[in-house]
Coordinates of C-alpha atoms in Angstrom, one line a residue:
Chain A
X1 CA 68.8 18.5 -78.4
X2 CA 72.9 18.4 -78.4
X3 CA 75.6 20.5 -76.4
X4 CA 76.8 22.4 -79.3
X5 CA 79.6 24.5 -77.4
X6 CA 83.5 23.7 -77.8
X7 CA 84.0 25.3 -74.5
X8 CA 82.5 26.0 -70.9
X9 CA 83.5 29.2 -70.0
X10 CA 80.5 30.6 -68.1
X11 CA 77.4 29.4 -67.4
X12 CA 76.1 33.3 -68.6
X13 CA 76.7 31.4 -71.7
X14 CA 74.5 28.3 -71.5
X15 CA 70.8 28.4 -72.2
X16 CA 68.1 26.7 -69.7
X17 CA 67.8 24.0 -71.4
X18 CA 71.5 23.0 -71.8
X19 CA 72.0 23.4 -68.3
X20 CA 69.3 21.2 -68.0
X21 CA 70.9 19.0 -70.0
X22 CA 74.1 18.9 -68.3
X23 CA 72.2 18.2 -65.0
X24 CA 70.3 15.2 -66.2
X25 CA 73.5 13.8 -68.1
X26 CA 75.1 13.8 -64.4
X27 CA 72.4 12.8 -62.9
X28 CA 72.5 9.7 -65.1
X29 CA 76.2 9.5 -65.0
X30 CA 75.9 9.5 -60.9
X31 CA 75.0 6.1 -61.2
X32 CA 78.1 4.8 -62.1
X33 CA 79.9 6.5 -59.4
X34 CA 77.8 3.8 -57.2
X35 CA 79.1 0.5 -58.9
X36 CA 82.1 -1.8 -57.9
X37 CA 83.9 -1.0 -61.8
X38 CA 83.7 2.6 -61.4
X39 CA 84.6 3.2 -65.3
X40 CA 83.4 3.1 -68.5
X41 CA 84.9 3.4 -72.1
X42 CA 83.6 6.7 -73.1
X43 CA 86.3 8.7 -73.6
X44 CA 88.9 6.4 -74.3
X45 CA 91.9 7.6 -76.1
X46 CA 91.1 11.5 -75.1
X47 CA 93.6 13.8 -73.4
X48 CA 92.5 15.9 -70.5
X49 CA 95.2 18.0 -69.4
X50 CA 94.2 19.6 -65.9
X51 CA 96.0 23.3 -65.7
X52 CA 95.8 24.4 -62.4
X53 CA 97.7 27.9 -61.7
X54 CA 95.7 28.3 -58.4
X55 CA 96.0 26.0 -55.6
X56 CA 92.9 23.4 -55.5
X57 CA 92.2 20.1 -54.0
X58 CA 88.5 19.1 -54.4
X59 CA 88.2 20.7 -58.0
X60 CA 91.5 19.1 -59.3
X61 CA 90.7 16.0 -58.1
X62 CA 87.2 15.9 -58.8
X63 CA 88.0 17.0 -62.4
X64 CA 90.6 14.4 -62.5
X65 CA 88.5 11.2 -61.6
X66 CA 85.2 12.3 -63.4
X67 CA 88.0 12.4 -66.4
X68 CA 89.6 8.5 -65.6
X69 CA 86.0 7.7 -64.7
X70 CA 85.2 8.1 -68.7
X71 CA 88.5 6.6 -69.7
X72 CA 90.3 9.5 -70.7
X73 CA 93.9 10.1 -69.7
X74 CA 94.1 12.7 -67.3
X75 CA 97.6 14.8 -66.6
X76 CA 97.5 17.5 -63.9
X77 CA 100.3 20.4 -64.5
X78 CA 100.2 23.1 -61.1
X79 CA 101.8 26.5 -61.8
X80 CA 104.5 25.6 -59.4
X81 CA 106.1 22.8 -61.0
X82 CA 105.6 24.1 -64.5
X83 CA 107.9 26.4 -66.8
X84 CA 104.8 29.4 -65.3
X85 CA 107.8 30.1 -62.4
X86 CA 110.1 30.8 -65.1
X87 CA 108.6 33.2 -67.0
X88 CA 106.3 31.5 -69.5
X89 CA 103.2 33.5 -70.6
X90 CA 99.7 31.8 -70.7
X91 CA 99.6 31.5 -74.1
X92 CA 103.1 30.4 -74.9
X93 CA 102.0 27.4 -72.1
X94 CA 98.6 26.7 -74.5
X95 CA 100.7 26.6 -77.6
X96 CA 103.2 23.9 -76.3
X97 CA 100.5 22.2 -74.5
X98 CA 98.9 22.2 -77.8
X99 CA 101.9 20.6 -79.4
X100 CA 101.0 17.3 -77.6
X101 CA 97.3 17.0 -78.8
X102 CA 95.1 16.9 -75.9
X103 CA 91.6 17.0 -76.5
X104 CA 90.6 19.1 -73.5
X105 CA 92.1 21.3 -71.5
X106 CA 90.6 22.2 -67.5
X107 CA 92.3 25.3 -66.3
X108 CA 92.3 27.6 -63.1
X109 CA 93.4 30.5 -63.3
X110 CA 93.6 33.8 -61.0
X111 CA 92.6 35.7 -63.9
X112 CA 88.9 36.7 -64.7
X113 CA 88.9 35.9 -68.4
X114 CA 91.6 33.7 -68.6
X115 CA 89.8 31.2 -70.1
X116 CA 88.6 33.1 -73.0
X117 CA 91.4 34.4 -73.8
X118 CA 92.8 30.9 -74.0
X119 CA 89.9 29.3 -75.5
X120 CA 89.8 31.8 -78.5
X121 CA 93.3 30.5 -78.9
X122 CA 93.5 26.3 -79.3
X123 CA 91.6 23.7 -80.9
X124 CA 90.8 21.7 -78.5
X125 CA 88.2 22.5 -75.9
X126 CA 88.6 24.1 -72.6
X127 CA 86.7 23.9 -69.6
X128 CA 87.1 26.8 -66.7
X129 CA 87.6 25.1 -63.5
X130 CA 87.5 28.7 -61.8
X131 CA 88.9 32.0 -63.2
X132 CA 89.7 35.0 -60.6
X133 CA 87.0 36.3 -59.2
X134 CA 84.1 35.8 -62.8
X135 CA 82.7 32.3 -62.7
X136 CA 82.7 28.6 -61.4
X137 CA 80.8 26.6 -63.7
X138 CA 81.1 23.3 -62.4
X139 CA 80.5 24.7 -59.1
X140 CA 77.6 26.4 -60.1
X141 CA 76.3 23.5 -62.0
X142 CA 77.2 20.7 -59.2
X143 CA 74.7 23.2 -56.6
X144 CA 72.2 23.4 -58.8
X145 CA 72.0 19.3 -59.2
X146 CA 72.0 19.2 -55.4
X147 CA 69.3 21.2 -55.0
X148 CA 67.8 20.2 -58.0
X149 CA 68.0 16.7 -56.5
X150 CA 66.6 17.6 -52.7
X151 CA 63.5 19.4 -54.1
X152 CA 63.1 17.9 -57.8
X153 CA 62.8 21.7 -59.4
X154 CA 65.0 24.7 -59.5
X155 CA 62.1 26.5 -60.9
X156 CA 60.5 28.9 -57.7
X157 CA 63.2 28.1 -55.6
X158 CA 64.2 30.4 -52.4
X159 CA 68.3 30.5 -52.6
X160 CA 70.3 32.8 -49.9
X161 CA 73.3 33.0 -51.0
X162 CA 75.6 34.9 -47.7
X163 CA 79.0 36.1 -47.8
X164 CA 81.6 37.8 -50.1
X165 CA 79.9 38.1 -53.2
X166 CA 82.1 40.6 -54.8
X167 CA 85.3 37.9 -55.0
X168 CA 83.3 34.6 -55.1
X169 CA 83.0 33.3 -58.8
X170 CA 81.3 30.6 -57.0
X171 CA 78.4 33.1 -56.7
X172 CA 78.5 34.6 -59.7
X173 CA 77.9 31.3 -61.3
X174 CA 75.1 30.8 -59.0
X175 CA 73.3 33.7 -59.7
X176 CA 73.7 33.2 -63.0
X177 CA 73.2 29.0 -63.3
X178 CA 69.7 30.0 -61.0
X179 CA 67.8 32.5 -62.1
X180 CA 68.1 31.3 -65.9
X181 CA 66.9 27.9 -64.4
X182 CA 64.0 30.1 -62.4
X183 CA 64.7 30.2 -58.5
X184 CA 64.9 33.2 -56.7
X185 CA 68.4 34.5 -55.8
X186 CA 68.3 36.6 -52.4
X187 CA 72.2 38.0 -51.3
X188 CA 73.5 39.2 -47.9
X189 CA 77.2 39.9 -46.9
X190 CA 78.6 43.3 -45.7
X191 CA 78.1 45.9 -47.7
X192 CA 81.8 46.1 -48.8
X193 CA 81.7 43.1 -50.7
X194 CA 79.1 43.7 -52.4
X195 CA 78.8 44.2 -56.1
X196 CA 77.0 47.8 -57.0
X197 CA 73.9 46.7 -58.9
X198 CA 74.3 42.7 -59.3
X199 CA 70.2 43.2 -58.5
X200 CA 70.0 43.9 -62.5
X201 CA 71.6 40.6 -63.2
X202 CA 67.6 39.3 -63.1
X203 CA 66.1 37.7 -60.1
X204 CA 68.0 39.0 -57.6
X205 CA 67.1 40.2 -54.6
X206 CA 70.0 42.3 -52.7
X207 CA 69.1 42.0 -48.4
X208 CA 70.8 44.5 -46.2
X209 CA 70.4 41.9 -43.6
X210 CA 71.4 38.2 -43.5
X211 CA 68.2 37.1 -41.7
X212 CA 65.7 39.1 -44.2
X213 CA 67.8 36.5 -46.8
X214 CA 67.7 33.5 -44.8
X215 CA 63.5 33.8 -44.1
X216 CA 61.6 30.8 -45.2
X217 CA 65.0 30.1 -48.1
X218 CA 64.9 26.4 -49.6
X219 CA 69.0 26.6 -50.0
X220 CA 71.2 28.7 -47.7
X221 CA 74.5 28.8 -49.6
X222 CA 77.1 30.1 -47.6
X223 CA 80.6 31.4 -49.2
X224 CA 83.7 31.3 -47.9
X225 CA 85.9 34.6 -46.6
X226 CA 88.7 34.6 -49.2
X227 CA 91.5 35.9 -47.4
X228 CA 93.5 35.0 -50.0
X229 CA 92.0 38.1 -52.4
X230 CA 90.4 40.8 -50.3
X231 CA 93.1 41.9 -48.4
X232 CA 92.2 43.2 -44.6
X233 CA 90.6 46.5 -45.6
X234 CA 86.9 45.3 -46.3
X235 CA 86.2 43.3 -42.6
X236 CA 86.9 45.1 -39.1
X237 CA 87.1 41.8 -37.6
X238 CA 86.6 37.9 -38.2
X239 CA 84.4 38.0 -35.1
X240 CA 82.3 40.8 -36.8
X241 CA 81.9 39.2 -40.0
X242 CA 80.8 36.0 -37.9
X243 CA 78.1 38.0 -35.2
X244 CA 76.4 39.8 -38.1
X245 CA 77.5 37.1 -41.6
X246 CA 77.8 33.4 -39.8
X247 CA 75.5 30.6 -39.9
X248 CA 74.3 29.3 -36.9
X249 CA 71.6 27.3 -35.7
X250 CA 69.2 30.2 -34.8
X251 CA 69.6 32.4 -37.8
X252 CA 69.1 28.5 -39.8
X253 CA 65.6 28.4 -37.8
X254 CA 64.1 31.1 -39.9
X255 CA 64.9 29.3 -43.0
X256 CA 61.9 26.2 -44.3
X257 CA 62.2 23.2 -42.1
X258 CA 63.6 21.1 -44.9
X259 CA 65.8 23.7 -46.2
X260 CA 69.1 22.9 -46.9
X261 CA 72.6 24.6 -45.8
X262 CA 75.6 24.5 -48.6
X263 CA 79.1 25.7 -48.7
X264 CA 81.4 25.4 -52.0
X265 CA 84.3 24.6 -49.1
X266 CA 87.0 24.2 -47.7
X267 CA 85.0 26.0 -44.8
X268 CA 86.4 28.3 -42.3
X269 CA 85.0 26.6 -39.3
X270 CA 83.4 29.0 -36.8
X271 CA 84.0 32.0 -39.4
X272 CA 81.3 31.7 -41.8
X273 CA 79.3 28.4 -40.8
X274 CA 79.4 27.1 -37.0
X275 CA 80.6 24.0 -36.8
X276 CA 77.1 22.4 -35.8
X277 CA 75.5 23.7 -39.2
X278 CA 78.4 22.4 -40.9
X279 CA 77.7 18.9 -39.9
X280 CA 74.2 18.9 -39.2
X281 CA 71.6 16.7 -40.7
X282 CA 70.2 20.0 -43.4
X283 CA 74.3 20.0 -44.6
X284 CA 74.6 19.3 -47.9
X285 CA 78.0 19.9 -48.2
X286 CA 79.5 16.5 -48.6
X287 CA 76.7 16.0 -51.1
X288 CA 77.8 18.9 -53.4
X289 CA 81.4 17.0 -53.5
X290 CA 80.0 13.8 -54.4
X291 CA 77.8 15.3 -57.2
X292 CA 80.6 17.7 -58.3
X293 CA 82.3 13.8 -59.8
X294 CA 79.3 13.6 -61.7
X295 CA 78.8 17.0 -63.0
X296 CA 82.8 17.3 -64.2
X297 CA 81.7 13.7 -66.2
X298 CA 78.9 15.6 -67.6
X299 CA 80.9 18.5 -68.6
X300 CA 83.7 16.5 -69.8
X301 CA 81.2 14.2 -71.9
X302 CA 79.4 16.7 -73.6
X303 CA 82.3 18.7 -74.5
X304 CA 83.5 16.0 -76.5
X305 CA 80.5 14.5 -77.7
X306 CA 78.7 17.7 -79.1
X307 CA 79.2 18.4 -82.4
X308 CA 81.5 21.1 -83.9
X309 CA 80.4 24.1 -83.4
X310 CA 80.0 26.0 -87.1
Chain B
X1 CA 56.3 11.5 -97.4
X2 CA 57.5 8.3 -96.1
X3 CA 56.1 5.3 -97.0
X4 CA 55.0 2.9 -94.1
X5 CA 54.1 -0.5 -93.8
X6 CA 52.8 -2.3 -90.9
X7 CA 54.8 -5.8 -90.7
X8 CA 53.6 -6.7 -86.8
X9 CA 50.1 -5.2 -86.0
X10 CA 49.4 -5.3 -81.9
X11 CA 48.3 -9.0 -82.1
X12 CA 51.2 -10.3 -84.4
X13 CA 53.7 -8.3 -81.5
X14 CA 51.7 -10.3 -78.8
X15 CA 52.2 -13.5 -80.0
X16 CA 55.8 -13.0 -81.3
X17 CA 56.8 -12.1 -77.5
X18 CA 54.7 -15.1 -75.9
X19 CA 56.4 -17.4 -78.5
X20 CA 60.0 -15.9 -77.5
X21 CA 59.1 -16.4 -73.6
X22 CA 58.3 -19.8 -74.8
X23 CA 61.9 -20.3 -76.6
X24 CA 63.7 -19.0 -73.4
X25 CA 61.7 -21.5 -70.7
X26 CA 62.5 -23.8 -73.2
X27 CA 66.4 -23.1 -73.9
X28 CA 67.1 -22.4 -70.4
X29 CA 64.4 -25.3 -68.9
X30 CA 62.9 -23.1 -66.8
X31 CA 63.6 -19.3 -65.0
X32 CA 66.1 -21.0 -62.0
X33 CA 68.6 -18.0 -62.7
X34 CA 67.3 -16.1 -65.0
X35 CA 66.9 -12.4 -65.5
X36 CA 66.2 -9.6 -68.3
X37 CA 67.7 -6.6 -69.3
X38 CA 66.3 -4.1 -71.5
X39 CA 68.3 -2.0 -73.7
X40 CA 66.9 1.5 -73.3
X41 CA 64.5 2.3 -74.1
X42 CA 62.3 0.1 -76.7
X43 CA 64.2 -3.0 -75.0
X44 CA 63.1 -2.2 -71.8
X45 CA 59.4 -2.1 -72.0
X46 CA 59.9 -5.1 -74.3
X47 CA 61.6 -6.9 -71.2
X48 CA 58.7 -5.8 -69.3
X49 CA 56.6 -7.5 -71.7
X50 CA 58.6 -10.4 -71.9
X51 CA 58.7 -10.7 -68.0
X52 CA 55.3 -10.4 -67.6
X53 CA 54.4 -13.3 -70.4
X54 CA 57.3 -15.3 -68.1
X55 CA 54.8 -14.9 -65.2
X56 CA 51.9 -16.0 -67.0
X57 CA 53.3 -19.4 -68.2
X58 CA 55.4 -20.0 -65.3
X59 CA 53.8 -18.3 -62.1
X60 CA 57.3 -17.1 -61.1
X61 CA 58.6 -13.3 -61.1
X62 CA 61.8 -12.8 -63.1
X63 CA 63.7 -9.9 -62.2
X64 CA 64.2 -7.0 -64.5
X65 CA 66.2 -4.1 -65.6
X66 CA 67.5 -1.8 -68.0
X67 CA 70.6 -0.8 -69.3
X68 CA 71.8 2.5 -71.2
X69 CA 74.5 2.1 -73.6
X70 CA 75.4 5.4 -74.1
X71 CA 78.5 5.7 -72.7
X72 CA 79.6 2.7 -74.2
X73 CA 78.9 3.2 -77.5
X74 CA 81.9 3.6 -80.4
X75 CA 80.9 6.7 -82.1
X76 CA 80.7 9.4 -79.5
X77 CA 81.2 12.1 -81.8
X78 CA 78.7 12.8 -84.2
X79 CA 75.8 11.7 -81.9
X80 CA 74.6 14.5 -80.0
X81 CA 70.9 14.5 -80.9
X82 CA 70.6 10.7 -78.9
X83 CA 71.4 12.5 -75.8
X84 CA 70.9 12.7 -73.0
X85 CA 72.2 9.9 -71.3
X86 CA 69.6 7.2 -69.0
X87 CA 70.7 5.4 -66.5
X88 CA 71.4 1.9 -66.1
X89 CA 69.0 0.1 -63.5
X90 CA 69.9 -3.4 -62.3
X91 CA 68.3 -4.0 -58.6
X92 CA 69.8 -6.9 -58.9
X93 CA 73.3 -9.1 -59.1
X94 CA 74.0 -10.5 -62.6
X95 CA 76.8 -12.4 -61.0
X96 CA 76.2 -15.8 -62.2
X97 CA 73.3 -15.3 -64.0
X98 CA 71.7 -16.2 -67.1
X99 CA 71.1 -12.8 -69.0
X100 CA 68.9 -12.3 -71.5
X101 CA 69.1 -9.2 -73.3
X102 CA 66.1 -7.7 -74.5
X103 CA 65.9 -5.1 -77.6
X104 CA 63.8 -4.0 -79.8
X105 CA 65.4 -4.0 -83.4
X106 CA 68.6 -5.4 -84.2
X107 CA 70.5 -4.0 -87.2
X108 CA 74.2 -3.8 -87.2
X109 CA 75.3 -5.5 -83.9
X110 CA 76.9 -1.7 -82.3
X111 CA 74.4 -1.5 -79.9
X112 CA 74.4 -5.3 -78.8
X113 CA 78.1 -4.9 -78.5
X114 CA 78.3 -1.9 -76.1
X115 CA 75.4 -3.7 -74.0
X116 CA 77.2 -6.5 -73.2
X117 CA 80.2 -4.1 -72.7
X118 CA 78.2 -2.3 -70.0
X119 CA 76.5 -5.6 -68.8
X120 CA 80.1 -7.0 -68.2
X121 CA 81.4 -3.8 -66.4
X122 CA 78.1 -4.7 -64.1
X123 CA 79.0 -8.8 -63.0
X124 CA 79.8 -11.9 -64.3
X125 CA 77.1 -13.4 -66.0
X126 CA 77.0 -17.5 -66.4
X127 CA 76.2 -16.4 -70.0
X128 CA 73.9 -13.9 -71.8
X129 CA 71.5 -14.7 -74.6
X130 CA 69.9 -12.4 -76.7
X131 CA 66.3 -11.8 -77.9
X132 CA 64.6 -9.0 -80.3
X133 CA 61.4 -8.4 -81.7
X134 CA 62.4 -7.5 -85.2
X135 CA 66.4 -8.8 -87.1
X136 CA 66.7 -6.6 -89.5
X137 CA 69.9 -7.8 -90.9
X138 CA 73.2 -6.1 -92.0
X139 CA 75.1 -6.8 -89.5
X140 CA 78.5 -4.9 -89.1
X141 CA 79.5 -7.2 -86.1
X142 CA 79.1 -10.9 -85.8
X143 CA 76.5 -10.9 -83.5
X144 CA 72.9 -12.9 -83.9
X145 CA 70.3 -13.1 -81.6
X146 CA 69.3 -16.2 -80.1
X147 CA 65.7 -15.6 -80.0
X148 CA 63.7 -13.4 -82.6
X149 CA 60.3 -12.5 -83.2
X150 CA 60.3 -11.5 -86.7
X151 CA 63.5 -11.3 -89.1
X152 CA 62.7 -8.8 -92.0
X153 CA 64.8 -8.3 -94.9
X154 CA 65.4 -4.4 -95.3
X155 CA 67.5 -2.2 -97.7
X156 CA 69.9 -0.1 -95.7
X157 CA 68.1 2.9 -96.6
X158 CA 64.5 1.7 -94.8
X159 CA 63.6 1.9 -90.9
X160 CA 61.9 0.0 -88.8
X161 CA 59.8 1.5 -86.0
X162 CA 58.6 -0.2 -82.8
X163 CA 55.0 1.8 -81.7
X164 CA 54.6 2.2 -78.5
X165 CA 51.3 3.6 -76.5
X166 CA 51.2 6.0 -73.6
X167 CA 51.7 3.0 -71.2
X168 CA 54.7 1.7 -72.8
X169 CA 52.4 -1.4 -74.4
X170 CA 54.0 -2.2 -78.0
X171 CA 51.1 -1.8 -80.7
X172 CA 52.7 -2.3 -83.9
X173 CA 56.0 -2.6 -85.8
X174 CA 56.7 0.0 -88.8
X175 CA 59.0 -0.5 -92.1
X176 CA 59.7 3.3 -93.2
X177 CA 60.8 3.1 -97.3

């Protein structure tokens, strides 16, 4: 079976089996991220232009080595040194990026729905590397291959996912990258930030309390507070969110033994996962980095190598 | 219906690799330095097969492994139904070694090419050889195996098949008209 889309928008979009398709194309392409020559010829001659109007350090960089990694060329443009801070719209930006024939472009963009509006637009591909607060896919896709690695299934799979899920397009491509692959999606997180009736996106189980979610879970995910989009109004306090929201090592007794604890980072230290968690031996955070290299290859392959899409 | 004829029945594929072990102790005096790579995935059970017959005549274990050409290949586009992609497995250093590459059929020379591509990304090798079970001729490259088990004329329009059974044994070889 092929990868027969142009673009990765969403992973609402992608079927079980081509995400499990993208997941075993990384997991074969992991190996290479484990040799002395980490390179090979795939995509040599391609243009990846990396269009990041949100800042980003992991996901820009990640998408940019997984790009050199297969040979391509890789150009990163941030909204702040780009013609964005003079006025330019989005799709004026597509059209001249356009002009100079890249093959794919990876964009962030503050906007949920960016991508599709920009996607429906040029003829190359485009890959969303985050759009406001919709979907993640290459987030989504690089948790599910670290679970899918520590437990060698996604199918039946206890995931607590804790936090803000009403801004976290990480979660949203969770939910929705899970429960099409099978596990069981269980959510906690104050009652503000939380979406009315995301329990009818399928297997979703919606817990009024963060220990009913954490009880016997395979995967506790924990999100990050986004400061950045919810304002002040939905928390009374950091220390709240914390007492009643945070990870620490008793409310992490009540998951499995061998369960393990993920963050999409950068983590708010203390806030949402205590520091011990964070580095303890059940954190698979620094895991979820390494495999987010071999994922972006995946994504970046396939894109490319599927055929046109009639 | 396709038309199918059998050109190596189980015994004929059996002696063809114990003759081709022979031809490598013999070209390279011995298995001092010597190791196999398969070409997934028919070239890697043959390697298997291969090593084992090494073991046989010589007493001595050859390491083995496999390599996937996939991301080396020339014509990414196009190809979507040979995905997805295997990994390459080499528990050991080719640096310095004598490498014979193990496939299955050889037709146009591509998939010899990217091999060695990938096998050079990997080490050094003092030199790699080449053995298949089946050259089928028309070659696009200028590549030609150093040790073959069977060379069969074919029209560009026919196939050949290597069987294999559920434990990865080959049984026959196939010409599809």
């Amino acid at each position: 079976m092929g990868f027969r889309h142009k673009d990765i928008i969403a992973l609402k979009d992608l079927t079980k089996e081509e995400i499990t398709l993208l997941l075993d194309t990384a997991d074969s392409l992991s190996e290479i991220n484990q040799r002395d020559i980490k390179k090979v010829p795939t995509l040599r001659g391609k243009t990846v232009i990396n269009l990041f109007y949100e800042a980003s350090t992991r996901t820009r960089t990640s998408f940019e080595i997984a790009a050199k990694r297969l040979s391509a060329d890789a150009v990163n443009i941030t909204a702040s040194t780009s013609s964005v801070v003079k006025g330019e719209t989005l799709s004026d930006t597509a059209n001249n990026l356009l002009a100079m024939k890249p093959d794919i472009i990876v964009m962030r963009h503050a906007v949920s729905g960016a991508h599709e509006y920009l996607a429906k637009r040029v003829s190359c591909s485009v890959i969303n590397a985050g759009d406001g607060a919709h979907e993640h896919p290459s987030q989504g896709l690089l948790d599910m291959l670290t679970m899918r690695q520590k437990f060698g299934k996604l199918d039946g799979l206890k995931v607590a996912i804790i936090g803000d899920i009403t801004h976290s397009r990480v979660a949203r491509s969770d939910i929705y990258g899970l429960t099409t692959m099978g596990s069981h999606v269980f959510l906690a997180g104050p009652p503000t930030m939380m979406p009315v009736g995301i329990e009818r996106l399928g297997n979703v189980t919606v817990c009024k309390d963060m220990r009913e979610a954490v009880d016997k879970a395979d995967v506790v995910m924990m999100l990050r507070i986004q400061l950045e989009r919810q304002g002040k109004t939905l928390l009374p306090s950091m220390r709240e969110y914390s007492r009643y929201f945070g990870l620490n090592p008793e409310v992490l007794g009540l998951a499995k033994k061998n369960a393990i604890v993920m963050h999409p980072g950068p983590i708010n230290r203390g806030v949402e996962l205590a520091s011990s968690v964070a580095d303890c031996d059940q954190s698979a955070i620094l895991t979820q980095v390494e495999n987010g290299v071999a994922v972006r290859m995946a994504m970046l392959y396939h894109v490319c190598g599927g055929e046109p899409v009639e | 219906m396709a038309d199918n004829t059998v050109i190596l029945d189980g015994s004929g594929v059996k002696r063809a690799l114990t003759r081709i072990a022979h031809e490598v102790l013999e070209k390279n005096k011995g298995v001092e330095g010597l190791v196999l790579v398969g070409i997934r995935t028919g070239g890697v059970f043959l390697a298997q097969e291969l090593a084992e017959r090494l073991v046989e005549i010589e007493g001595v274990e050859v390491p083995c492994g496999a390599v996937d050409i996939t991301m080396y290949r020339d014509d990414i586009k196009g190809h979507a139904e040979h995905l997805p992609v295997g990994k390459t497995e080499l528990p050991f250093s080719i640096e310095g070694k004598k490498v014979v590459l193990v496939d299955d059929v050889l037709f146009t020379g591509r998939t010899i090419r990217a091999a060695m591509d990938a096998l050079m990304d990997q080490g050094r090798a003092s030199c790699i050889q080449l053995a298949v079970l089946v050259d089928r001729g028309h070659r696009d490259l200028p590549i030609r195996a150093d040790f073959v088990g069977r060379n069969v004329p074919t029209s560009r329009s026919e196939n050949i098949v290597v069987a294999f059974d559920a434990g990865n044994k080959p049984t026959e070889v196939i010409l599809q008209k």
